[in-house]
Amino acid sequence: MTLAEVVESSHVVVCCGSGGVGKTTTAAVFAMEAARRGRRAVVVTIDPARRLADALGLEGLTNAPSRIDGAGSDGGEMWAMMLDTKGTFDDLVRRYATDAEQAERILANAFYRNISGALSGTQEYMASEKLYELAVEGDWDLVVVDTPPTRNALDFLEAPQRLARFLDHRLYRVLMAPTRGVMKAVNVAAQAFIRSVSKVVGGEVFDDAVAFFQAFDGMEEGFKERAELVLDLLSSPVTSFVLVASPKRDTVTEAEFFAGKLAEADIEVSALVVNRMHPRFTDAPPEAIAARAESLADTELGDLYRNLADFTAVADREEHHLMGLAEKVAPAPMVRVPFLRTDVHDLAGLDLVADRLFGRAP
């Protein structure tokens, strides 16, 4: 599958990879390209920095999609938004609460306010939840998500399953008990655990946690069903995964790890995008170019050949780094994006990246 086919035939594109490799920019370019091809596309970024907003000509991004003027054609539209983890969690609570009173009781709970934006794994789950909301309930031809950078490659994919497992856990059922009287029926180990937690975090915090879980009563099935639907979407044929990397050894190692974990989950990589590649200006080996430089020592031409030898050696080293990664994602295409003259800070910069990604650059 080519990148053009990914843009034209997918309903969801998940851009994944480690941080600092141009993942956010790549996600934006995919959405822009879809809009240029007449599709209504939205990109969801996890990056709180202003780089994407600046590049799109916006004052800022929020949890609601904003239309990007000048980014579409032939009836296509590009929209962009930044994930608000707590706002998305709040929306889920309101969705599955039995009534408005239950929702407000949870939203006002101190424990909930602390975990809704900061608990480990919450951002990953809410990113997948927002993706599902846009893809299934929104009027979009393509949804592109820029996943959170993480060493655990499957945090984003496993978040729905982890939520479902937690809601089935025995400790959760203990915390759901309506009164402390249930402690009499709980085994000694669970009692000891709860007493230990109370000592560590303080009785007030623990009481807030218990109150939160009690207020959550009756909402578990809705959350579990939603988690399964999110997981189904992520494994659906309409969802394409694009792995983004750079040619540095450490980021290539991260990408190889990521690709291996995706393979273990039976998820195929649709394309590999490698950003910030050094261009290769000649097919000659660097050793031959260096020898030519020596033969022209103490001349301006010799200096130029020496620089060319250095650039060629770097380009060869980058290609060597990528060999193992290319094997891991085969037969997915690997598309190289060279260093650009400037950073991407506007639509014109995104256009330059798009030309490279979609084969329009010379």
mmCIF file of C-alpha atoms in Angstrom:
data_model
loop_
_atom_site.group_PDB
_atom_site.id
_atom_site.type_symbol
_atom_site.label_atom_id
_atom_site.label_comp_id
_atom_site.label_asym_id
_atom_site.label_seq_id
_atom_site.Cartn_x
_atom_site.Cartn_y
_atom_site.Cartn_z
ATOM 1 C CA MET A 1 0.000 0.000 0.000
ATOM 2 C CA THR A 2 1.390 3.402 -0.982
ATOM 3 C CA LEU A 3 0.995 6.508 1.157
ATOM 4 C CA ALA A 4 -1.520 7.849 -1.355
ATOM 5 C CA GLU A 5 -3.588 4.681 -0.930
ATOM 6 C CA VAL A 6 -3.386 5.017 2.852
ATOM 7 C CA VAL A 7 -4.777 8.559 2.626
ATOM 8 C CA GLU A 8 -7.488 7.683 0.106
ATOM 9 C CA SER A 9 -8.741 4.337 1.454
ATOM 10 C CA SER A 10 -8.328 4.535 5.234
ATOM 11 C CA HIS A 11 -10.925 5.845 7.639
ATOM 12 C CA VAL A 12 -8.387 6.075 10.474
ATOM 13 C CA VAL A 13 -4.628 6.671 10.359
ATOM 14 C CA VAL A 14 -2.627 6.149 13.547
ATOM 15 C CA CYS A 15 0.804 7.827 13.493
ATOM 16 C CA CYS A 16 2.982 6.096 16.056
ATOM 17 C CA GLY A 17 6.601 6.191 17.159
ATOM 18 C CA SER A 18 8.874 7.747 19.761
ATOM 19 C CA GLY A 19 8.954 11.449 20.568
ATOM 20 C CA GLY A 20 10.966 13.986 18.602
ATOM 21 C CA VAL A 21 10.853 12.246 15.208
ATOM 22 C CA GLY A 22 8.339 14.521 13.463
ATOM 23 C CA LYS A 23 5.271 12.451 14.286
ATOM 24 C CA THR A 24 2.997 15.441 14.882
ATOM 25 C CA THR A 25 4.049 17.078 11.614
ATOM 26 C CA THR A 26 3.556 13.807 9.719
ATOM 27 C CA ALA A 27 0.050 13.411 11.153
ATOM 28 C CA ALA A 28 -0.840 16.952 10.081
ATOM 29 C CA VAL A 29 0.495 16.334 6.578
ATOM 30 C CA PHE A 30 -1.656 13.214 6.206
ATOM 31 C CA ALA A 31 -4.781 15.161 7.162
ATOM 32 C CA MET A 32 -3.849 18.029 4.828
ATOM 33 C CA GLU A 33 -3.204 15.647 1.941
ATOM 34 C CA ALA A 34 -6.595 14.005 2.476
ATOM 35 C CA ALA A 35 -8.247 17.433 2.373
ATOM 36 C CA ARG A 36 -6.367 18.250 -0.827
ATOM 37 C CA ARG A 37 -7.799 15.051 -2.295
ATOM 38 C CA GLY A 38 -11.371 16.100 -1.490
ATOM 39 C CA ARG A 39 -11.835 14.335 1.842
ATOM 40 C CA ARG A 40 -13.071 15.802 5.125
ATOM 41 C CA ALA A 41 -10.211 15.103 7.523
ATOM 42 C CA VAL A 42 -9.371 15.883 11.145
ATOM 43 C CA VAL A 43 -6.023 15.493 12.908
ATOM 44 C CA VAL A 44 -5.867 14.949 16.660
ATOM 45 C CA THR A 45 -2.536 15.915 18.216
ATOM 46 C CA ILE A 46 -1.335 14.937 21.669
ATOM 47 C CA ASP A 47 1.548 17.425 21.576
ATOM 48 C CA PRO A 48 0.798 20.357 23.923
ATOM 49 C CA ALA A 49 3.445 22.533 22.237
ATOM 50 C CA ARG A 50 2.292 25.276 19.893
ATOM 51 C CA ARG A 51 4.260 24.021 16.879
ATOM 52 C CA LEU A 52 1.296 22.480 15.090
ATOM 53 C CA ALA A 53 -1.025 25.386 15.894
ATOM 54 C CA ASP A 54 1.571 27.815 14.556
ATOM 55 C CA ALA A 55 2.074 25.759 11.398
ATOM 56 C CA LEU A 56 -1.665 25.711 10.807
ATOM 57 C CA GLY A 57 -2.055 29.434 11.358
ATOM 58 C CA LEU A 58 -4.095 29.079 14.559
ATOM 59 C CA GLU A 59 -3.847 30.900 17.883
ATOM 60 C CA GLY A 60 -4.139 27.527 19.592
ATOM 61 C CA LEU A 61 -5.829 24.139 19.519
ATOM 62 C CA THR A 62 -8.579 22.888 21.820
ATOM 63 C CA ASN A 63 -10.536 19.684 22.404
ATOM 64 C CA ALA A 64 -12.972 20.823 19.699
ATOM 65 C CA PRO A 65 -11.919 20.644 16.014
ATOM 66 C CA SER A 66 -10.936 23.925 14.327
ATOM 67 C CA ARG A 67 -11.113 24.335 10.554
ATOM 68 C CA ILE A 68 -7.855 25.128 8.756
ATOM 69 C CA ASP A 69 -8.406 27.706 6.032
ATOM 70 C CA GLY A 70 -6.598 27.098 2.762
ATOM 71 C CA ALA A 71 -5.773 23.457 3.484
ATOM 72 C CA GLY A 72 -8.402 21.748 1.307
ATOM 73 C CA SER A 73 -9.561 21.563 -2.291
ATOM 74 C CA ASP A 74 -12.255 19.889 -4.408
ATOM 75 C CA GLY A 75 -14.659 20.107 -1.475
ATOM 76 C CA GLY A 76 -12.134 18.696 0.994
ATOM 77 C CA GLU A 77 -11.655 20.152 4.460
ATOM 78 C CA MET A 78 -8.916 19.934 7.083
ATOM 79 C CA TRP A 79 -9.654 20.330 10.783
ATOM 80 C CA ALA A 80 -7.318 20.048 13.774
ATOM 81 C CA MET A 81 -7.638 19.649 17.529
ATOM 82 C CA MET A 82 -5.494 18.929 20.575
ATOM 83 C CA LEU A 83 -6.531 16.213 23.008
ATOM 84 C CA ASP A 84 -7.825 17.469 26.353
ATOM 85 C CA THR A 85 -7.446 14.361 28.504
ATOM 86 C CA LYS A 86 -9.589 15.556 31.396
ATOM 87 C CA GLY A 87 -12.260 17.062 29.135
ATOM 88 C CA THR A 88 -12.576 13.784 27.244
ATOM 89 C CA PHE A 89 -12.814 11.843 30.516
ATOM 90 C CA ASP A 90 -15.507 14.256 31.747
ATOM 91 C CA ASP A 91 -17.499 13.653 28.566
ATOM 92 C CA LEU A 92 -17.320 9.889 29.100
ATOM 93 C CA VAL A 93 -18.560 10.242 32.660
ATOM 94 C CA ARG A 94 -21.530 12.282 31.484
ATOM 95 C CA ARG A 95 -22.228 9.748 28.729
ATOM 96 C CA TYR A 96 -22.416 6.705 31.001
ATOM 97 C CA ALA A 97 -23.809 8.194 34.211
ATOM 98 C CA THR A 98 -27.307 6.993 35.024
ATOM 99 C CA ASP A 99 -28.395 10.575 35.612
ATOM 100 C CA ALA A 100 -27.026 14.113 35.877
ATOM 101 C CA GLU A 101 -26.732 13.838 39.681
ATOM 102 C CA GLN A 102 -24.390 10.835 39.441
ATOM 103 C CA ALA A 103 -22.271 12.597 36.827
ATOM 104 C CA GLU A 104 -21.900 15.731 38.944
ATOM 105 C CA ARG A 105 -21.058 13.660 42.041
ATOM 106 C CA ILE A 106 -18.166 12.041 40.162
ATOM 107 C CA LEU A 107 -16.957 15.244 38.487
ATOM 108 C CA ALA A 108 -16.871 17.033 41.863
ATOM 109 C CA ASN A 109 -14.977 14.217 43.597
ATOM 110 C CA ALA A 110 -11.435 15.246 44.620
ATOM 111 C CA PHE A 111 -9.951 11.852 43.747
ATOM 112 C CA TYR A 112 -11.482 11.978 40.268
ATOM 113 C CA ARG A 113 -10.184 15.507 39.676
ATOM 114 C CA ASN A 114 -6.676 14.315 40.544
ATOM 115 C CA ILE A 115 -6.641 11.184 38.366
ATOM 116 C CA SER A 116 -8.643 12.366 35.359
ATOM 117 C CA GLY A 117 -5.708 14.226 33.870
ATOM 118 C CA ALA A 118 -2.670 12.738 35.546
ATOM 119 C CA LEU A 119 -3.136 8.998 36.154
ATOM 120 C CA SER A 120 -0.699 6.820 34.205
ATOM 121 C CA GLY A 121 -2.375 5.473 31.097
ATOM 122 C CA THR A 122 -5.253 7.965 31.181
ATOM 123 C CA GLN A 123 -3.870 10.018 28.284
ATOM 124 C CA GLU A 124 -3.424 6.897 26.132
ATOM 125 C CA TYR A 125 -6.951 5.678 26.816
ATOM 126 C CA MET A 126 -8.513 9.084 26.220
ATOM 127 C CA ALA A 127 -6.583 9.414 22.955
ATOM 128 C CA SER A 128 -8.069 6.128 21.751
ATOM 129 C CA GLU A 129 -11.489 7.184 23.045
ATOM 130 C CA LYS A 130 -11.346 10.510 21.188
ATOM 131 C CA LEU A 131 -10.280 8.638 18.066
ATOM 132 C CA TYR A 132 -13.325 6.369 18.361
ATOM 133 C CA GLU A 133 -15.656 9.300 19.002
ATOM 134 C CA LEU A 134 -14.487 11.123 15.881
ATOM 135 C CA ALA A 135 -14.302 8.049 13.641
ATOM 136 C CA VAL A 136 -17.655 6.511 14.538
ATOM 137 C CA GLU A 137 -19.804 9.366 15.768
ATOM 138 C CA GLY A 138 -18.363 12.246 13.747
ATOM 139 C CA ASP A 139 -18.876 13.209 10.110
ATOM 140 C CA TRP A 140 -15.283 12.610 8.984
ATOM 141 C CA ASP A 141 -13.853 10.779 5.991
ATOM 142 C CA LEU A 142 -10.470 10.445 7.691
ATOM 143 C CA VAL A 143 -9.324 10.755 11.290
ATOM 144 C CA VAL A 144 -5.567 11.036 11.882
ATOM 145 C CA VAL A 145 -4.260 10.631 15.420
ATOM 146 C CA ASP A 146 -0.813 11.606 16.670
ATOM 147 C CA THR A 147 -0.271 9.093 19.477
ATOM 148 C CA PRO A 148 1.496 9.907 22.755
ATOM 149 C CA PRO A 149 5.253 9.219 22.647
ATOM 150 C CA THR A 150 5.954 6.234 24.879
ATOM 151 C CA ARG A 151 8.594 3.554 25.382
ATOM 152 C CA ASN A 152 5.879 0.941 25.774
ATOM 153 C CA ALA A 153 4.793 0.683 22.162
ATOM 154 C CA LEU A 154 1.389 -0.732 22.940
ATOM 155 C CA ASP A 155 0.252 1.659 25.690
ATOM 156 C CA PHE A 156 -2.081 3.339 23.234
ATOM 157 C CA LEU A 157 -3.418 0.035 21.911
ATOM 158 C CA GLU A 158 -3.662 -1.718 25.268
ATOM 159 C CA ALA A 159 -5.340 1.134 27.142
ATOM 160 C CA PRO A 160 -8.919 -0.058 26.388
ATOM 161 C CA GLN A 161 -8.077 -3.611 27.507
ATOM 162 C CA ARG A 162 -6.402 -2.378 30.698
ATOM 163 C CA LEU A 163 -9.499 -0.390 31.601
ATOM 164 C CA ALA A 164 -11.738 -3.423 31.070
ATOM 165 C CA ARG A 165 -9.421 -5.632 33.164
ATOM 166 C CA PHE A 166 -9.365 -3.081 35.974
ATOM 167 C CA LEU A 167 -13.161 -2.908 36.110
ATOM 168 C CA ASP A 168 -13.218 -6.701 36.513
ATOM 169 C CA HIS A 169 -10.514 -6.734 39.211
ATOM 170 C CA ARG A 170 -11.427 -7.959 42.683
ATOM 171 C CA LEU A 171 -9.929 -4.908 44.373
ATOM 172 C CA TYR A 172 -12.191 -2.696 42.291
ATOM 173 C CA ARG A 173 -15.206 -4.660 43.522
ATOM 174 C CA VAL A 174 -14.004 -4.172 47.115
ATOM 175 C CA LEU A 175 -13.766 -0.414 46.613
ATOM 176 C CA MET A 176 -17.242 -0.421 45.101
ATOM 177 C CA ALA A 177 -18.697 -1.694 48.383
ATOM 178 C CA PRO A 178 -21.360 0.708 49.723
ATOM 179 C CA THR A 179 -20.061 0.689 53.325
ATOM 180 C CA ARG A 180 -16.956 -0.179 55.263
ATOM 181 C CA GLY A 181 -18.927 -3.142 56.614
ATOM 182 C CA VAL A 182 -17.892 -5.097 53.548
ATOM 183 C CA MET A 183 -14.410 -5.308 55.035
ATOM 184 C CA LYS A 184 -15.654 -8.138 57.232
ATOM 185 C CA ALA A 185 -16.243 -10.207 54.133
ATOM 186 C CA VAL A 186 -12.942 -9.349 52.515
ATOM 187 C CA ASN A 187 -9.972 -11.631 53.020
ATOM 188 C CA VAL A 188 -7.156 -10.642 55.367
ATOM 189 C CA ALA A 189 -4.752 -9.802 52.509
ATOM 190 C CA ALA A 190 -7.172 -7.306 50.987
ATOM 191 C CA GLN A 191 -7.807 -5.708 54.397
ATOM 192 C CA ALA A 192 -4.059 -5.346 54.948
ATOM 193 C CA PHE A 193 -3.627 -3.801 51.502
ATOM 194 C CA ILE A 194 -6.355 -1.233 52.071
ATOM 195 C CA ARG A 195 -4.983 -0.315 55.519
ATOM 196 C CA SER A 196 -1.524 0.128 53.961
ATOM 197 C CA VAL A 197 -2.895 2.374 51.241
ATOM 198 C CA SER A 198 -4.689 4.490 53.842
ATOM 199 C CA LYS A 199 -1.434 4.969 55.760
ATOM 200 C CA VAL A 200 0.508 5.950 52.644
ATOM 201 C CA VAL A 201 -1.925 8.325 50.970
ATOM 202 C CA GLY A 202 -3.866 9.403 54.036
ATOM 203 C CA GLY A 203 -7.314 8.469 55.189
ATOM 204 C CA GLU A 204 -8.991 11.476 53.543
ATOM 205 C CA VAL A 205 -7.530 10.700 50.139
ATOM 206 C CA PHE A 206 -8.500 7.060 50.487
ATOM 207 C CA ASP A 207 -12.038 8.027 51.506
ATOM 208 C CA ASP A 208 -12.248 10.230 48.390
ATOM 209 C CA ALA A 209 -11.145 7.254 46.287
ATOM 210 C CA VAL A 210 -13.739 4.968 47.850
ATOM 211 C CA ALA A 211 -16.413 7.639 47.347
ATOM 212 C CA PHE A 212 -15.381 7.940 43.707
ATOM 213 C CA PHE A 213 -15.674 4.218 43.038
ATOM 214 C CA GLN A 214 -18.998 4.058 44.837
ATOM 215 C CA ALA A 215 -20.286 6.958 42.740
ATOM 216 C CA PHE A 216 -19.102 5.044 39.681
ATOM 217 C CA ASP A 217 -21.539 2.202 40.483
ATOM 218 C CA GLY A 218 -23.567 1.110 37.475
ATOM 219 C CA MET A 219 -21.299 2.696 34.863
ATOM 220 C CA GLU A 220 -18.831 -0.179 34.505
ATOM 221 C CA GLU A 221 -20.603 -2.021 31.726
ATOM 222 C CA GLY A 222 -20.868 1.094 29.604
ATOM 223 C CA PHE A 223 -17.148 1.780 29.980
ATOM 224 C CA LYS A 224 -16.235 -1.858 29.255
ATOM 225 C CA GLU A 225 -18.442 -2.013 26.173
ATOM 226 C CA ARG A 226 -16.973 1.239 24.904
ATOM 227 C CA ALA A 227 -13.445 -0.068 25.491
ATOM 228 C CA GLU A 228 -14.210 -3.135 23.381
ATOM 229 C CA LEU A 229 -15.599 -0.984 20.576
ATOM 230 C CA VAL A 230 -12.455 1.172 20.635
ATOM 231 C CA LEU A 231 -10.288 -1.942 20.424
ATOM 232 C CA ASP A 232 -12.341 -3.277 17.505
ATOM 233 C CA LEU A 233 -11.816 -0.019 15.623
ATOM 234 C CA LEU A 234 -8.054 -0.094 16.195
ATOM 235 C CA SER A 235 -7.849 -3.624 14.756
ATOM 236 C CA SER A 236 -10.243 -2.925 11.886
ATOM 237 C CA PRO A 237 -9.125 -3.051 8.208
ATOM 238 C CA VAL A 238 -10.171 0.615 7.860
ATOM 239 C CA THR A 239 -7.436 1.609 10.321
ATOM 240 C CA SER A 240 -3.875 2.080 9.057
ATOM 241 C CA PHE A 241 -0.777 2.368 11.234
ATOM 242 C CA VAL A 242 2.048 4.606 10.047
ATOM 243 C CA LEU A 243 5.337 4.226 11.916
ATOM 244 C CA VAL A 244 7.370 7.443 12.099
ATOM 245 C CA ALA A 245 11.107 7.435 12.840
ATOM 246 C CA SER A 246 14.334 9.320 12.244
ATOM 247 C CA PRO A 247 17.609 7.764 11.020
ATOM 248 C CA LYS A 248 19.508 8.114 14.320
ATOM 249 C CA ARG A 249 20.607 4.846 15.906
ATOM 250 C CA ASP A 250 18.632 5.330 19.135
ATOM 251 C CA THR A 251 15.388 6.320 17.415
ATOM 252 C CA VAL A 252 15.753 3.473 14.913
ATOM 253 C CA THR A 253 16.143 1.079 17.855
ATOM 254 C CA GLU A 254 12.946 2.511 19.353
ATOM 255 C CA ALA A 255 11.137 2.110 16.041
ATOM 256 C CA GLU A 256 12.317 -1.507 15.701
ATOM 257 C CA PHE A 257 11.000 -2.228 19.187
ATOM 258 C CA PHE A 258 7.710 -0.559 18.270
ATOM 259 C CA ALA A 259 7.408 -2.498 15.000
ATOM 260 C CA GLY A 260 8.090 -5.758 16.821
ATOM 261 C CA LYS A 261 5.374 -5.080 19.376
ATOM 262 C CA LEU A 262 2.875 -4.209 16.657
ATOM 263 C CA ALA A 263 3.713 -7.482 14.923
ATOM 264 C CA GLU A 264 3.111 -9.382 18.170
ATOM 265 C CA ALA A 265 -0.339 -7.816 18.253
ATOM 266 C CA ASP A 266 -0.936 -8.929 14.626
ATOM 267 C CA ILE A 267 -0.982 -5.312 13.460
ATOM 268 C CA GLU A 268 0.652 -4.571 10.139
ATOM 269 C CA VAL A 269 2.530 -1.336 9.548
ATOM 270 C CA SER A 270 1.031 0.336 6.477
ATOM 271 C CA ALA A 271 3.998 2.643 5.916
ATOM 272 C CA LEU A 272 7.274 3.742 7.470
ATOM 273 C CA VAL A 273 8.133 7.446 7.350
ATOM 274 C CA VAL A 274 11.744 8.386 8.125
ATOM 275 C CA ASN A 275 12.211 12.100 8.724
ATOM 276 C CA ARG A 276 15.369 14.252 8.617
ATOM 277 C CA MET A 277 17.408 12.053 6.317
ATOM 278 C CA HIS A 278 20.727 13.352 4.984
ATOM 279 C CA PRO A 279 20.467 13.462 1.175
ATOM 280 C CA ARG A 280 22.894 11.441 -0.923
ATOM 281 C CA PHE A 281 24.387 13.485 -3.778
ATOM 282 C CA THR A 282 26.353 10.726 -5.516
ATOM 283 C CA ASP A 283 26.463 6.961 -5.910
ATOM 284 C CA ALA A 284 30.227 6.913 -5.366
ATOM 285 C CA PRO A 285 31.411 5.365 -2.070
ATOM 286 C CA PRO A 286 32.695 7.828 0.556
ATOM 287 C CA GLU A 287 36.161 6.244 0.446
ATOM 288 C CA ALA A 288 36.533 7.038 -3.249
ATOM 289 C CA ILE A 289 35.344 10.601 -2.693
ATOM 290 C CA ALA A 290 37.787 11.034 0.197
ATOM 291 C CA ALA A 291 40.630 9.773 -2.020
ATOM 292 C CA ARG A 292 39.650 12.304 -4.662
ATOM 293 C CA ALA A 293 39.718 15.012 -1.970
ATOM 294 C CA GLU A 294 43.257 14.001 -1.013
ATOM 295 C CA SER A 295 44.384 14.220 -4.624
ATOM 296 C CA LEU A 296 43.112 17.804 -4.659
ATOM 297 C CA ALA A 297 44.551 18.769 -1.273
ATOM 298 C CA ASP A 298 44.971 22.464 -0.494
ATOM 299 C CA THR A 299 42.446 23.471 -3.148
ATOM 300 C CA GLU A 300 38.865 24.720 -2.832
ATOM 301 C CA LEU A 301 37.711 21.755 -4.935
ATOM 302 C CA GLY A 302 39.467 19.417 -2.528
ATOM 303 C CA ASP A 303 37.566 20.960 0.387
ATOM 304 C CA LEU A 304 34.296 20.453 -1.485
ATOM 305 C CA TYR A 305 35.128 16.802 -2.129
ATOM 306 C CA ARG A 306 36.018 16.355 1.545
ATOM 307 C CA ASN A 307 32.630 17.764 2.594
ATOM 308 C CA LEU A 308 30.918 15.514 0.049
ATOM 309 C CA ALA A 309 32.756 12.495 1.473
ATOM 310 C CA ASP A 310 31.561 13.391 4.986
ATOM 311 C CA PHE A 311 27.935 13.824 3.858
ATOM 312 C CA THR A 312 28.022 10.566 1.926
ATOM 313 C CA ALA A 313 29.446 8.699 4.927
ATOM 314 C CA VAL A 314 26.608 10.032 7.122
ATOM 315 C CA ALA A 315 23.992 9.094 4.511
ATOM 316 C CA ASP A 316 25.472 5.568 4.236
ATOM 317 C CA ARG A 317 25.455 5.203 8.013
ATOM 318 C CA GLU A 318 21.791 6.236 8.189
ATOM 319 C CA GLU A 319 20.830 3.724 5.512
ATOM 320 C CA HIS A 320 22.725 1.042 7.428
ATOM 321 C CA HIS A 321 20.775 1.919 10.589
ATOM 322 C CA LEU A 322 17.497 1.553 8.697
ATOM 323 C CA MET A 323 18.168 -1.868 7.171
ATOM 324 C CA GLY A 324 16.831 -3.869 10.120
ATOM 325 C CA LEU A 325 13.833 -1.584 10.531
ATOM 326 C CA ALA A 326 12.925 -1.910 6.853
ATOM 327 C CA GLU A 327 12.937 -5.706 7.236
ATOM 328 C CA LYS A 328 10.638 -5.521 10.266
ATOM 329 C CA VAL A 329 7.962 -3.477 8.472
ATOM 330 C CA ALA A 330 8.230 -5.107 5.021
ATOM 331 C CA PRO A 331 6.363 -5.110 2.678
ATOM 332 C CA ALA A 332 5.219 -1.661 3.864
ATOM 333 C CA PRO A 333 6.895 1.135 1.896
ATOM 334 C CA MET A 334 9.616 3.214 3.543
ATOM 335 C CA VAL A 335 9.407 6.878 2.595
ATOM 336 C CA ARG A 336 12.349 9.176 3.302
ATOM 337 C CA VAL A 337 11.960 12.866 4.065
ATOM 338 C CA PRO A 338 15.262 14.815 3.881
ATOM 339 C CA PHE A 339 16.308 17.716 6.067
ATOM 340 C CA LEU A 340 14.425 20.811 4.950
ATOM 341 C CA ARG A 341 15.931 24.263 4.638
ATOM 342 C CA THR A 342 13.778 25.537 7.529
ATOM 343 C CA ASP A 343 11.597 24.154 10.295
ATOM 344 C CA VAL A 344 7.940 23.559 9.492
ATOM 345 C CA HIS A 345 6.111 26.624 10.777
ATOM 346 C CA ASP A 346 3.317 27.199 8.245
ATOM 347 C CA LEU A 347 1.200 25.487 5.574
ATOM 348 C CA ALA A 348 3.938 26.045 3.008
ATOM 349 C CA GLY A 349 6.298 24.002 5.185
ATOM 350 C CA LEU A 350 3.724 21.244 5.505
ATOM 351 C CA ASP A 351 3.416 21.330 1.707
ATOM 352 C CA LEU A 352 7.157 20.704 1.358
ATOM 353 C CA VAL A 353 6.889 17.619 3.571
ATOM 354 C CA ALA A 354 3.796 16.464 1.672
ATOM 355 C CA ASP A 355 5.633 16.737 -1.648
ATOM 356 C CA ARG A 356 8.330 14.433 -0.273
ATOM 357 C CA LEU A 357 5.920 11.979 1.280
ATOM 358 C CA PHE A 358 3.704 11.672 -1.768
ATOM 359 C CA GLY A 359 6.383 11.658 -4.451
ATOM 360 C CA ARG A 360 5.843 15.085 -5.958
ATOM 361 C CA ALA A 361 9.313 16.446 -5.180
ATOM 362 C CA PRO A 362 11.991 16.072 -7.893
#
